[in-house]
């Protein structure tokens, strides 16, 4: 049973609806302060994953090549374009479902939240782990963080935050179902390097959420598809 993916997705959806519905009823100081805390939490989760790295060179190589691919494919621009197109109809249906938000800040926060919910190392590893062990603990823990994160960001971004549940559920379910095929072909070292790559993306996501630096995090996502391959062949060549 898809316990973890379902709980995580429901938590994100519920938090989004509550946050968008409450909107400006949440004190501004809370809406401004809590994203900083979520950004710090994302950084901490990222650091926790990075320190477990087995070999750093293939992880860095995957990030460089993956980011170049993402830039060429303009993944982040595509997400921003879709967000703008989707947000228009949503605001017509729920005109009071958001607080005021600068357009540039809207795109910056939406992309960061989408990546945090759908492509974090914690979520990916949690889905794979549950697919093999049937233990949903990791995704349930992530669900608690996603609930509060989605609620706070929905107060300013609106009901569009709820749309992040779609890619989140698809990705988590897909990984859960593929776990039986993927994990037997991996080693603890490859998993560690994969987690480290996701950890670096989560770390810079924290920078973006806190407004310190707008890293093109969506363009970095192809690195997650490359890191295990690079790690495997790096070991064959240099060990």
PDB file of N, CA, C and O in Angstrom, residues 94-156:
ATOM      1  N   UNK A  94     -10.693  31.271  -7.179  1.00  0.00           N
ATOM      2  CA  UNK A  94     -10.533  31.609  -5.765  1.00  0.00           C
ATOM      3  C   UNK A  94      -9.924  33.003  -5.639  1.00  0.00           C
ATOM      4  O   UNK A  94      -8.748  33.153  -5.292  1.00  0.00           O
ATOM      5  N   UNK A  95     -10.687  34.043  -5.933  1.00  0.00           N
ATOM      6  CA  UNK A  95     -10.140  35.402  -5.935  1.00  0.00           C
ATOM      7  C   UNK A  95      -9.639  35.879  -4.579  1.00  0.00           C
ATOM      8  O   UNK A  95      -8.794  36.763  -4.505  1.00  0.00           O
ATOM      9  N   UNK A  96     -10.137  35.306  -3.510  1.00  0.00           N
ATOM     10  CA  UNK A  96      -9.717  35.730  -2.174  1.00  0.00           C
ATOM     11  C   UNK A  96      -8.775  34.725  -1.522  1.00  0.00           C
ATOM     12  O   UNK A  96      -8.541  34.773  -0.321  1.00  0.00           O
ATOM     13  N   UNK A  97      -8.243  33.841  -2.349  1.00  0.00           N
ATOM     14  CA  UNK A  97      -7.435  32.761  -1.783  1.00  0.00           C
ATOM     15  C   UNK A  97      -5.964  33.054  -1.695  1.00  0.00           C
ATOM     16  O   UNK A  97      -5.158  32.148  -1.567  1.00  0.00           O
ATOM     17  N   UNK A  98      -5.538  34.309  -1.743  1.00  0.00           N
ATOM     18  CA  UNK A  98      -4.122  34.616  -1.640  1.00  0.00           C
ATOM     19  C   UNK A  98      -3.925  35.999  -1.037  1.00  0.00           C
ATOM     20  O   UNK A  98      -4.803  36.838  -1.053  1.00  0.00           O
ATOM     21  N   UNK A  99      -2.734  36.187  -0.526  1.00  0.00           N
ATOM     22  CA  UNK A  99      -2.334  37.513  -0.063  1.00  0.00           C
ATOM     23  C   UNK A  99      -1.538  38.177  -1.179  1.00  0.00           C
ATOM     24  O   UNK A  99      -1.247  37.573  -2.205  1.00  0.00           O
ATOM     25  N   UNK A 100      -1.229  39.446  -1.003  1.00  0.00           N
ATOM     26  CA  UNK A 100      -0.458  40.162  -2.021  1.00  0.00           C
ATOM     27  C   UNK A 100       0.936  39.555  -2.118  1.00  0.00           C
ATOM     28  O   UNK A 100       1.585  39.267  -1.126  1.00  0.00           O
ATOM     29  N   UNK A 101       1.422  39.404  -3.335  1.00  0.00           N
ATOM     30  CA  UNK A 101       2.734  38.804  -3.558  1.00  0.00           C
ATOM     31  C   UNK A 101       3.337  39.405  -4.810  1.00  0.00           C
ATOM     32  O   UNK A 101       2.710  39.451  -5.872  1.00  0.00           O
ATOM     33  N   UNK A 102       4.568  39.871  -4.701  1.00  0.00           N
ATOM     34  CA  UNK A 102       5.281  40.413  -5.840  1.00  0.00           C
ATOM     35  C   UNK A 102       5.449  39.313  -6.887  1.00  0.00           C
ATOM     36  O   UNK A 102       5.785  38.168  -6.541  1.00  0.00           O
ATOM     37  N   UNK A 103       5.220  39.611  -8.184  1.00  0.00           N
ATOM     38  CA  UNK A 103       5.298  38.561  -9.217  1.00  0.00           C
ATOM     39  C   UNK A 103       6.628  37.815  -9.228  1.00  0.00           C
ATOM     40  O   UNK A 103       6.655  36.598  -9.391  1.00  0.00           O
ATOM     41  N   UNK A 104       7.733  38.538  -9.071  1.00  0.00           N
ATOM     42  CA  UNK A 104       9.038  37.883  -9.073  1.00  0.00           C
ATOM     43  C   UNK A 104       9.209  37.003  -7.846  1.00  0.00           C
ATOM     44  O   UNK A 104       9.728  35.882  -7.926  1.00  0.00           O
ATOM     45  N   UNK A 105       8.750  37.496  -6.692  1.00  0.00           N
ATOM     46  CA  UNK A 105       8.819  36.699  -5.466  1.00  0.00           C
ATOM     47  C   UNK A 105       7.915  35.477  -5.570  1.00  0.00           C
ATOM     48  O   UNK A 105       8.252  34.398  -5.074  1.00  0.00           O
ATOM     49  N   UNK A 106       6.772  35.653  -6.238  1.00  0.00           N
ATOM     50  CA  UNK A 106       5.848  34.541  -6.438  1.00  0.00           C
ATOM     51  C   UNK A 106       6.533  33.401  -7.178  1.00  0.00           C
ATOM     52  O   UNK A 106       6.481  32.233  -6.755  1.00  0.00           O
ATOM     53  N   UNK A 107       7.190  33.704  -8.295  1.00  0.00           N
ATOM     54  CA  UNK A 107       7.858  32.668  -9.079  1.00  0.00           C
ATOM     55  C   UNK A 107       9.018  32.056  -8.309  1.00  0.00           C
ATOM     56  O   UNK A 107       9.226  30.841  -8.344  1.00  0.00           O
ATOM     57  N   UNK A 108       9.777  32.888  -7.608  1.00  0.00           N
ATOM     58  CA  UNK A 108      10.922  32.395  -6.857  1.00  0.00           C
ATOM     59  C   UNK A 108      10.487  31.405  -5.787  1.00  0.00           C
ATOM     60  O   UNK A 108      11.068  30.330  -5.639  1.00  0.00           O
ATOM     61  N   UNK A 109       9.446  31.757  -5.049  1.00  0.00           N
ATOM     62  CA  UNK A 109       8.990  30.887  -3.965  1.00  0.00           C
ATOM     63  C   UNK A 109       8.270  29.648  -4.499  1.00  0.00           C
ATOM     64  O   UNK A 109       8.425  28.552  -3.947  1.00  0.00           O
ATOM     65  N   UNK A 110       7.492  29.807  -5.565  1.00  0.00           N
ATOM     66  CA  UNK A 110       6.745  28.663  -6.084  1.00  0.00           C
ATOM     67  C   UNK A 110       7.690  27.572  -6.579  1.00  0.00           C
ATOM     68  O   UNK A 110       7.492  26.386  -6.282  1.00  0.00           O
ATOM     69  N   UNK A 111       8.709  27.946  -7.344  1.00  0.00           N
ATOM     70  CA  UNK A 111       9.652  26.952  -7.855  1.00  0.00           C
ATOM     71  C   UNK A 111      10.379  26.269  -6.699  1.00  0.00           C
ATOM     72  O   UNK A 111      10.568  25.040  -6.704  1.00  0.00           O
ATOM     73  N   UNK A 112      10.779  27.053  -5.693  1.00  0.00           N
ATOM     74  CA  UNK A 112      11.473  26.480  -4.540  1.00  0.00           C
ATOM     75  C   UNK A 112      10.594  25.479  -3.801  1.00  0.00           C
ATOM     76  O   UNK A 112      11.049  24.387  -3.429  1.00  0.00           O
ATOM     77  N   UNK A 113       9.333  25.837  -3.595  1.00  0.00           N
ATOM     78  CA  UNK A 113       8.410  24.945  -2.897  1.00  0.00           C
ATOM     79  C   UNK A 113       8.144  23.691  -3.714  1.00  0.00           C
ATOM     80  O   UNK A 113       8.082  22.572  -3.179  1.00  0.00           O
ATOM     81  N   UNK A 114       7.994  23.835  -5.016  1.00  0.00           N
ATOM     82  CA  UNK A 114       7.754  22.683  -5.897  1.00  0.00           C
ATOM     83  C   UNK A 114       8.906  21.686  -5.806  1.00  0.00           C
ATOM     84  O   UNK A 114       8.688  20.479  -5.667  1.00  0.00           O
ATOM     85  N   UNK A 115      10.132  22.193  -5.867  1.00  0.00           N
ATOM     86  CA  UNK A 115      11.304  21.314  -5.773  1.00  0.00           C
ATOM     87  C   UNK A 115      11.390  20.688  -4.390  1.00  0.00           C
ATOM     88  O   UNK A 115      11.678  19.492  -4.247  1.00  0.00           O
ATOM     89  N   UNK A 116      11.119  21.481  -3.359  1.00  0.00           N
ATOM     90  CA  UNK A 116      11.198  20.980  -1.988  1.00  0.00           C
ATOM     91  C   UNK A 116      10.203  19.847  -1.759  1.00  0.00           C
ATOM     92  O   UNK A 116      10.521  18.844  -1.119  1.00  0.00           O
ATOM     93  N   UNK A 117       9.001  19.970  -2.296  1.00  0.00           N
ATOM     94  CA  UNK A 117       7.977  18.948  -2.099  1.00  0.00           C
ATOM     95  C   UNK A 117       8.205  17.718  -2.975  1.00  0.00           C
ATOM     96  O   UNK A 117       8.007  16.589  -2.537  1.00  0.00           O
ATOM     97  N   UNK A 118       8.603  17.934  -4.223  1.00  0.00           N
ATOM     98  CA  UNK A 118       8.600  16.849  -5.209  1.00  0.00           C
ATOM     99  C   UNK A 118       9.948  16.184  -5.429  1.00  0.00           C
ATOM    100  O   UNK A 118       9.993  15.014  -5.832  1.00  0.00           O
ATOM    101  N   UNK A 119      11.039  16.905  -5.221  1.00  0.00           N
ATOM    102  CA  UNK A 119      12.344  16.363  -5.622  1.00  0.00           C
ATOM    103  C   UNK A 119      13.397  16.446  -4.533  1.00  0.00           C
ATOM    104  O   UNK A 119      14.578  16.489  -4.826  1.00  0.00           O
ATOM    105  N   UNK A 120      12.984  16.480  -3.282  1.00  0.00           N
ATOM    106  CA  UNK A 120      13.966  16.511  -2.203  1.00  0.00           C
ATOM    107  C   UNK A 120      14.574  15.131  -2.023  1.00  0.00           C
ATOM    108  O   UNK A 120      13.938  14.101  -2.309  1.00  0.00           O
ATOM    109  N   UNK A 121      15.814  15.100  -1.554  1.00  0.00           N
ATOM    110  CA  UNK A 121      16.468  13.830  -1.304  1.00  0.00           C
ATOM    111  C   UNK A 121      15.711  12.990  -0.290  1.00  0.00           C
ATOM    112  O   UNK A 121      15.639  11.762  -0.407  1.00  0.00           O
ATOM    113  N   UNK A 122      15.115  13.658   0.704  1.00  0.00           N
ATOM    114  CA  UNK A 122      14.352  12.948   1.727  1.00  0.00           C
ATOM    115  C   UNK A 122      13.153  12.229   1.120  1.00  0.00           C
ATOM    116  O   UNK A 122      12.886  11.060   1.428  1.00  0.00           O
ATOM    117  N   UNK A 123      12.426  12.923   0.243  1.00  0.00           N
ATOM    118  CA  UNK A 123      11.251  12.329  -0.378  1.00  0.00           C
ATOM    119  C   UNK A 123      11.610  11.179  -1.296  1.00  0.00           C
ATOM    120  O   UNK A 123      10.959  10.118  -1.271  1.00  0.00           O
ATOM    121  N   UNK A 124      12.639  11.372  -2.106  1.00  0.00           N
ATOM    122  CA  UNK A 124      13.040  10.331  -3.057  1.00  0.00           C
ATOM    123  C   UNK A 124      13.529   9.091  -2.328  1.00  0.00           C
ATOM    124  O   UNK A 124      13.113   7.967  -2.619  1.00  0.00           O
ATOM    125  N   UNK A 125      14.411   9.297  -1.353  1.00  0.00           N
ATOM    126  CA  UNK A 125      14.920   8.154  -0.609  1.00  0.00           C
ATOM    127  C   UNK A 125      13.808   7.497   0.212  1.00  0.00           C
ATOM    128  O   UNK A 125      13.742   6.274   0.316  1.00  0.00           O
ATOM    129  N   UNK A 126      12.923   8.321   0.776  1.00  0.00           N
ATOM    130  CA  UNK A 126      11.828   7.781   1.574  1.00  0.00           C
ATOM    131  C   UNK A 126      10.905   6.897   0.761  1.00  0.00           C
ATOM    132  O   UNK A 126      10.462   5.836   1.229  1.00  0.00           O
ATOM    133  N   UNK A 127      10.604   7.314  -0.481  1.00  0.00           N
ATOM    134  CA  UNK A 127       9.730   6.520  -1.348  1.00  0.00           C
ATOM    135  C   UNK A 127      10.408   5.208  -1.756  1.00  0.00           C
ATOM    136  O   UNK A 127       9.775   4.145  -1.752  1.00  0.00           O
ATOM    137  N   UNK A 128      11.691   5.278  -2.105  1.00  0.00           N
ATOM    138  CA  UNK A 128      12.427   4.068  -2.470  1.00  0.00           C
ATOM    139  C   UNK A 128      12.532   3.119  -1.272  1.00  0.00           C
ATOM    140  O   UNK A 128      12.347   1.906  -1.403  1.00  0.00           O
ATOM    141  N   UNK A 129      12.811   3.700  -0.112  1.00  0.00           N
ATOM    142  CA  UNK A 129      12.961   2.883   1.090  1.00  0.00           C
ATOM    143  C   UNK A 129      11.646   2.176   1.450  1.00  0.00           C
ATOM    144  O   UNK A 129      11.635   0.989   1.788  1.00  0.00           O
ATOM    145  N   UNK A 130      10.519   2.902   1.338  1.00  0.00           N
ATOM    146  CA  UNK A 130       9.236   2.284   1.649  1.00  0.00           C
ATOM    147  C   UNK A 130       8.883   1.194   0.642  1.00  0.00           C
ATOM    148  O   UNK A 130       8.269   0.182   0.986  1.00  0.00           O
ATOM    149  N   UNK A 131       9.266   1.412  -0.628  1.00  0.00           N
ATOM    150  CA  UNK A 131       8.982   0.410  -1.638  1.00  0.00           C
ATOM    151  C   UNK A 131       9.652  -0.921  -1.359  1.00  0.00           C
ATOM    152  O   UNK A 131       9.128  -1.977  -1.727  1.00  0.00           O
ATOM    153  N   UNK A 132      10.818  -0.868  -0.681  1.00  0.00           N
ATOM    154  CA  UNK A 132      11.545  -2.094  -0.364  1.00  0.00           C
ATOM    155  C   UNK A 132      11.173  -2.638   1.005  1.00  0.00           C
ATOM    156  O   UNK A 132      10.908  -3.829   1.176  1.00  0.00           O
ATOM    157  N   UNK A 133      11.135  -1.756   2.016  1.00  0.00           N
ATOM    158  CA  UNK A 133      10.943  -2.202   3.400  1.00  0.00           C
ATOM    159  C   UNK A 133       9.499  -2.101   3.872  1.00  0.00           C
ATOM    160  O   UNK A 133       9.157  -2.629   4.926  1.00  0.00           O
ATOM    161  N   UNK A 134       8.659  -1.343   3.126  1.00  0.00           N
ATOM    162  CA  UNK A 134       7.269  -1.081   3.512  1.00  0.00           C
ATOM    163  C   UNK A 134       7.181  -0.261   4.803  1.00  0.00           C
ATOM    164  O   UNK A 134       6.172  -0.318   5.510  1.00  0.00           O
ATOM    165  N   UNK A 135       8.241   0.483   5.091  1.00  0.00           N
ATOM    166  CA  UNK A 135       8.272   1.347   6.274  1.00  0.00           C
ATOM    167  C   UNK A 135       8.076   2.796   5.818  1.00  0.00           C
ATOM    168  O   UNK A 135       8.959   3.373   5.170  1.00  0.00           O
ATOM    169  N   UNK A 136       6.938   3.425   6.141  1.00  0.00           N
ATOM    170  CA  UNK A 136       6.644   4.781   5.674  1.00  0.00           C
ATOM    171  C   UNK A 136       7.161   5.892   6.593  1.00  0.00           C
ATOM    172  O   UNK A 136       6.818   7.048   6.406  1.00  0.00           O
ATOM    173  N   UNK A 137       7.986   5.542   7.575  1.00  0.00           N
ATOM    174  CA  UNK A 137       8.397   6.508   8.601  1.00  0.00           C
ATOM    175  C   UNK A 137       9.009   7.767   8.009  1.00  0.00           C
ATOM    176  O   UNK A 137       8.692   8.892   8.431  1.00  0.00           O
ATOM    177  N   UNK A 138       9.899   7.620   7.030  1.00  0.00           N
ATOM    178  CA  UNK A 138      10.603   8.781   6.457  1.00  0.00           C
ATOM    179  C   UNK A 138       9.611   9.728   5.790  1.00  0.00           C
ATOM    180  O   UNK A 138       9.654  10.945   6.004  1.00  0.00           O
ATOM    181  N   UNK A 139       8.691   9.187   5.002  1.00  0.00           N
ATOM    182  CA  UNK A 139       7.726  10.036   4.302  1.00  0.00           C
ATOM    183  C   UNK A 139       6.710  10.643   5.263  1.00  0.00           C
ATOM    184  O   UNK A 139       6.224  11.760   5.036  1.00  0.00           O
ATOM    185  N   UNK A 140       6.385   9.939   6.318  1.00  0.00           N
ATOM    186  CA  UNK A 140       5.471  10.508   7.310  1.00  0.00           C
ATOM    187  C   UNK A 140       6.129  11.693   8.018  1.00  0.00           C
ATOM    188  O   UNK A 140       5.488  12.720   8.275  1.00  0.00           O
ATOM    189  N   UNK A 141       7.407  11.558   8.314  1.00  0.00           N
ATOM    190  CA  UNK A 141       8.148  12.670   8.921  1.00  0.00           C
ATOM    191  C   UNK A 141       8.204  13.854   7.968  1.00  0.00           C
ATOM    192  O   UNK A 141       8.028  15.012   8.377  1.00  0.00           O
ATOM    193  N   UNK A 142       8.447  13.575   6.684  1.00  0.00           N
ATOM    194  CA  UNK A 142       8.476  14.638   5.689  1.00  0.00           C
ATOM    195  C   UNK A 142       7.099  15.285   5.549  1.00  0.00           C
ATOM    196  O   UNK A 142       6.991  16.490   5.304  1.00  0.00           O
ATOM    197  N   UNK A 143       6.041  14.491   5.703  1.00  0.00           N
ATOM    198  CA  UNK A 143       4.682  15.008   5.569  1.00  0.00           C
ATOM    199  C   UNK A 143       4.399  16.100   6.596  1.00  0.00           C
ATOM    200  O   UNK A 143       3.722  17.094   6.297  1.00  0.00           O
ATOM    201  N   UNK A 144       4.911  15.922   7.806  1.00  0.00           N
ATOM    202  CA  UNK A 144       4.686  16.926   8.846  1.00  0.00           C
ATOM    203  C   UNK A 144       5.322  18.259   8.467  1.00  0.00           C
ATOM    204  O   UNK A 144       4.717  19.327   8.627  1.00  0.00           O
ATOM    205  N   UNK A 145       6.545  18.206   7.938  1.00  0.00           N
ATOM    206  CA  UNK A 145       7.215  19.431   7.502  1.00  0.00           C
ATOM    207  C   UNK A 145       6.499  20.046   6.310  1.00  0.00           C
ATOM    208  O   UNK A 145       6.279  21.269   6.259  1.00  0.00           O
ATOM    209  N   UNK A 146       6.073  19.202   5.352  1.00  0.00           N
ATOM    210  CA  UNK A 146       5.400  19.709   4.154  1.00  0.00           C
ATOM    211  C   UNK A 146       4.051  20.346   4.488  1.00  0.00           C
ATOM    212  O   UNK A 146       3.628  21.300   3.826  1.00  0.00           O
ATOM    213  N   UNK A 147       3.373  19.822   5.500  1.00  0.00           N
ATOM    214  CA  UNK A 147       2.079  20.383   5.894  1.00  0.00           C
ATOM    215  C   UNK A 147       2.237  21.845   6.309  1.00  0.00           C
ATOM    216  O   UNK A 147       1.519  22.732   5.820  1.00  0.00           O
ATOM    217  N   UNK A 148       3.164  22.111   7.203  1.00  0.00           N
ATOM    218  CA  UNK A 148       3.347  23.472   7.692  1.00  0.00           C
ATOM    219  C   UNK A 148       3.974  24.372   6.623  1.00  0.00           C
ATOM    220  O   UNK A 148       3.623  25.552   6.511  1.00  0.00           O
ATOM    221  N   UNK A 149       4.885  23.807   5.820  1.00  0.00           N
ATOM    222  CA  UNK A 149       5.504  24.598   4.761  1.00  0.00           C
ATOM    223  C   UNK A 149       4.466  25.030   3.730  1.00  0.00           C
ATOM    224  O   UNK A 149       4.415  26.194   3.330  1.00  0.00           O
ATOM    225  N   UNK A 150       3.631  24.093   3.290  1.00  0.00           N
ATOM    226  CA  UNK A 150       2.614  24.415   2.286  1.00  0.00           C
ATOM    227  C   UNK A 150       1.599  25.408   2.836  1.00  0.00           C
ATOM    228  O   UNK A 150       1.147  26.309   2.124  1.00  0.00           O
ATOM    229  N   UNK A 151       1.249  25.280   4.111  1.00  0.00           N
ATOM    230  CA  UNK A 151       0.269  26.193   4.717  1.00  0.00           C
ATOM    231  C   UNK A 151       0.789  27.619   4.737  1.00  0.00           C
ATOM    232  O   UNK A 151       0.071  28.564   4.369  1.00  0.00           O
ATOM    233  N   UNK A 152       2.030  27.788   5.149  1.00  0.00           N
ATOM    234  CA  UNK A 152       2.590  29.142   5.237  1.00  0.00           C
ATOM    235  C   UNK A 152       2.774  29.760   3.859  1.00  0.00           C
ATOM    236  O   UNK A 152       2.403  30.916   3.610  1.00  0.00           O
ATOM    237  N   UNK A 153       3.314  29.009   2.913  1.00  0.00           N
ATOM    238  CA  UNK A 153       3.539  29.577   1.585  1.00  0.00           C
ATOM    239  C   UNK A 153       2.227  29.814   0.842  1.00  0.00           C
ATOM    240  O   UNK A 153       2.140  30.713   0.004  1.00  0.00           O
ATOM    241  N   UNK A 154       1.216  29.019   1.139  1.00  0.00           N
ATOM    242  CA  UNK A 154      -0.082  29.224   0.488  1.00  0.00           C
ATOM    243  C   UNK A 154      -0.744  30.515   0.944  1.00  0.00           C
ATOM    244  O   UNK A 154      -1.597  31.057   0.237  1.00  0.00           O
ATOM    245  N   UNK A 155      -0.385  31.042   2.113  1.00  0.00           N
ATOM    246  CA  UNK A 155      -0.960  32.315   2.556  1.00  0.00           C
ATOM    247  C   UNK A 155      -0.558  33.454   1.641  1.00  0.00           C
ATOM    248  O   UNK A 155      -1.287  34.449   1.523  1.00  0.00           O
ATOM    249  N   UNK A 156       0.588  33.323   0.980  1.00  0.00           N
ATOM    250  CA  UNK A 156       1.020  34.377   0.059  1.00  0.00           C
ATOM    251  C   UNK A 156       0.913  33.975  -1.402  1.00  0.00           C
ATOM    252  O   UNK A 156       0.601  34.802  -2.256  1.00  0.00           O
TER     253      UNK A 156
END
